[in-house]
Short mmCIF file of C-alpha atoms in Angstrom, two decimals:
data_model
loop_
_atom_site.label_atom_id
_atom_site.label_comp_id
_atom_site.label_asym_id
_atom_site.label_seq_id
_atom_site.Cartn_x
_atom_site.Cartn_y
_atom_site.Cartn_z
CA UNK A 17 -0.27 -0.32 -0.06
CA UNK A 18 1.04 3.08 -1.20
CA UNK A 19 0.20 6.95 0.86
CA UNK A 20 0.81 10.18 -0.02
CA UNK A 21 0.74 13.34 2.17
CA UNK A 22 -0.08 16.77 1.26
CA UNK A 23 0.68 19.44 4.12
CA UNK A 24 -0.85 22.79 3.51
CA UNK A 25 -1.49 26.02 5.50
CA UNK A 26 -3.96 29.15 5.68
CA UNK A 27 -4.75 31.73 7.82
CA UNK A 28 -8.37 31.85 9.22
CA UNK A 29 -9.74 33.51 12.13
CA UNK A 30 -12.38 31.88 14.48
CA UNK A 31 -14.46 32.02 17.67
CA UNK A 32 -15.42 29.23 19.96
CA UNK A 33 -18.76 29.90 22.78
CA UNK A 34 -17.59 28.15 25.75
CA UNK A 35 -13.85 27.83 25.36
CA UNK A 36 -13.11 31.13 23.18
CA UNK A 37 -15.45 33.79 22.23
CA UNK A 38 -13.71 36.29 20.52
CA UNK A 39 -12.51 36.24 17.15
CA UNK A 40 -8.72 34.95 16.93
CA UNK A 41 -6.19 34.08 13.93
CA UNK A 42 -4.91 31.19 13.41
CA UNK A 43 -2.09 29.55 11.42
CA UNK A 44 -4.51 26.48 10.69
CA UNK A 45 -2.41 22.96 9.33
CA UNK A 46 -4.18 20.63 6.62
CA UNK A 47 -2.80 17.43 6.21
CA UNK A 48 -4.23 15.45 3.11
CA UNK A 49 -2.89 11.64 2.75
CA UNK A 50 -4.24 9.64 -0.07
CA UNK A 51 -3.55 5.94 -0.55
CA UNK A 52 -3.41 3.25 -2.91
CA UNK A 53 -2.59 -0.10 -3.92
CA UNK A 54 -1.03 0.50 -7.21
CA UNK A 55 0.51 3.61 -8.88
CA UNK A 56 0.08 4.98 -11.79
CA UNK A 57 2.35 5.49 -15.16
CA UNK A 58 5.27 7.26 -13.90
CA UNK A 59 5.22 5.35 -10.93
CA UNK A 60 3.54 7.95 -8.42
CA UNK A 61 -0.30 7.80 -6.07
CA UNK A 62 -1.28 11.02 -7.77
CA UNK A 63 0.49 13.85 -9.67
CA UNK A 64 1.16 16.51 -7.14
CA UNK A 65 0.45 19.31 -9.68
CA UNK A 66 -2.61 18.02 -9.87
CA UNK A 67 -3.53 17.55 -6.41
CA UNK A 68 -2.57 21.09 -4.59
CA UNK A 69 -4.59 23.23 -6.85
CA UNK A 70 -7.99 20.44 -5.33
CA UNK A 71 -6.43 21.15 -1.99
CA UNK A 72 -6.10 25.30 -2.43
CA UNK A 73 -9.42 25.85 -3.85
CA UNK A 74 -10.85 24.22 -0.71
CA UNK A 75 -9.35 26.17 2.01
CA UNK A 76 -10.97 29.34 3.01
CA UNK A 77 -7.61 31.54 2.66
CA UNK A 78 -7.89 34.75 5.31
CA UNK A 79 -11.67 33.44 6.00
CA UNK A 80 -13.66 34.17 9.05
CA UNK A 81 -14.45 30.04 9.82
CA UNK A 82 -17.79 31.36 11.97
CA UNK A 83 -19.47 32.95 8.78
CA UNK A 84 -17.94 30.44 5.86
CA UNK A 85 -19.68 26.97 7.47
CA UNK A 86 -23.13 26.06 9.43
CA UNK A 87 -20.71 24.32 11.73
CA UNK A 88 -18.05 25.14 14.56
CA UNK A 89 -15.11 26.19 12.85
CA UNK A 90 -13.06 23.52 15.28
CA UNK A 91 -10.14 20.99 13.73
CA UNK A 92 -12.30 18.19 14.08
CA UNK A 93 -15.41 19.59 12.47
CA UNK A 94 -12.95 20.83 9.29
CA UNK A 95 -11.32 18.07 8.99
CA UNK A 96 -14.69 16.09 8.56
CA UNK A 97 -15.60 18.63 6.42
CA UNK A 98 -12.76 18.82 3.77
CA UNK A 99 -12.93 15.14 4.27
CA UNK A 100 -16.36 14.77 2.79
CA UNK A 101 -15.77 17.44 0.42
CA UNK A 102 -13.36 15.89 -1.35
CA UNK A 103 -13.55 12.26 -1.39
CA UNK A 104 -15.80 12.58 -4.70
CA UNK A 105 -13.13 14.34 -6.35
CA UNK A 106 -10.18 12.20 -4.99
CA UNK A 107 -11.51 8.59 -4.74
CA UNK A 108 -8.03 7.43 -2.95
CA UNK A 109 -8.82 9.71 -0.45
CA UNK A 110 -7.57 8.38 2.82
CA UNK A 111 -7.63 10.65 6.01
CA UNK A 112 -7.44 14.61 6.27
CA UNK A 113 -5.64 16.05 9.62
CA UNK A 114 -6.61 19.42 10.43
CA UNK A 115 -4.83 21.68 13.23
CA UNK A 116 -4.95 25.33 14.47
CA UNK A 117 -0.73 24.64 14.72
CA UNK A 118 0.88 21.41 13.94
CA UNK A 119 2.07 20.40 17.47
CA UNK A 120 -1.73 18.80 17.74
CA UNK A 121 -4.04 17.90 14.80
CA UNK A 122 -7.46 15.74 14.20
CA UNK A 123 -7.77 12.98 11.84
CA UNK A 124 -10.77 12.02 9.59
CA UNK A 125 -11.51 8.93 7.68
CA UNK A 126 -13.80 6.85 7.00
CA UNK A 127 -14.56 3.73 9.29
CA UNK A 128 -14.06 1.10 7.12
CA UNK A 129 -16.35 -0.97 9.47
CA UNK A 130 -19.49 0.75 8.08
CA UNK A 131 -19.04 0.25 4.56
CA UNK A 132 -17.72 -4.02 4.48
CA UNK A 133 -21.23 -4.06 6.41
CA UNK A 134 -23.15 -1.91 4.59
CA UNK A 135 -24.63 0.49 6.47
CA UNK A 136 -24.10 4.07 7.71
CA UNK A 137 -24.22 5.66 11.05
CA UNK A 138 -28.43 7.07 11.04
CA UNK A 139 -25.86 10.64 11.59
CA UNK A 140 -23.72 10.66 7.87
CA UNK A 141 -20.45 10.62 10.55
CA UNK A 142 -18.33 8.08 9.04
CA UNK A 143 -16.17 7.89 12.30
CA UNK A 144 -13.18 9.58 12.86
CA UNK A 145 -9.81 9.76 15.23
CA UNK A 146 -8.84 12.78 17.32
CA UNK A 147 -4.40 12.63 18.05
CA UNK A 148 -4.63 14.57 21.01
#
């Protein structure tokens, strides 16, 4: 199995009602992991120059995340949102990690046991793992 990881950053502000209600800025870190059992010619999972623009278009550069999304803009929720947005374009997408800084990232990936059983959770949330 091959994995390819792309790490990008974007500047954005957010506020969290009970934790930090005042808007504040971060240089967010986003890590995209693709996985494939085989390689495309000339021996790659995906061309970096094809992947980078897809990711860059998705990232909310210099935005206030509370007004960009209908959910609390936490690393956990952003990882899930980015994953679900990217998966139709990137079938080899394995995981998306998001953090307010690189030392504390949350990773979202599909819960493959739901797919194997042919079921999915009632709320549409396919699983996730916050690396804390």
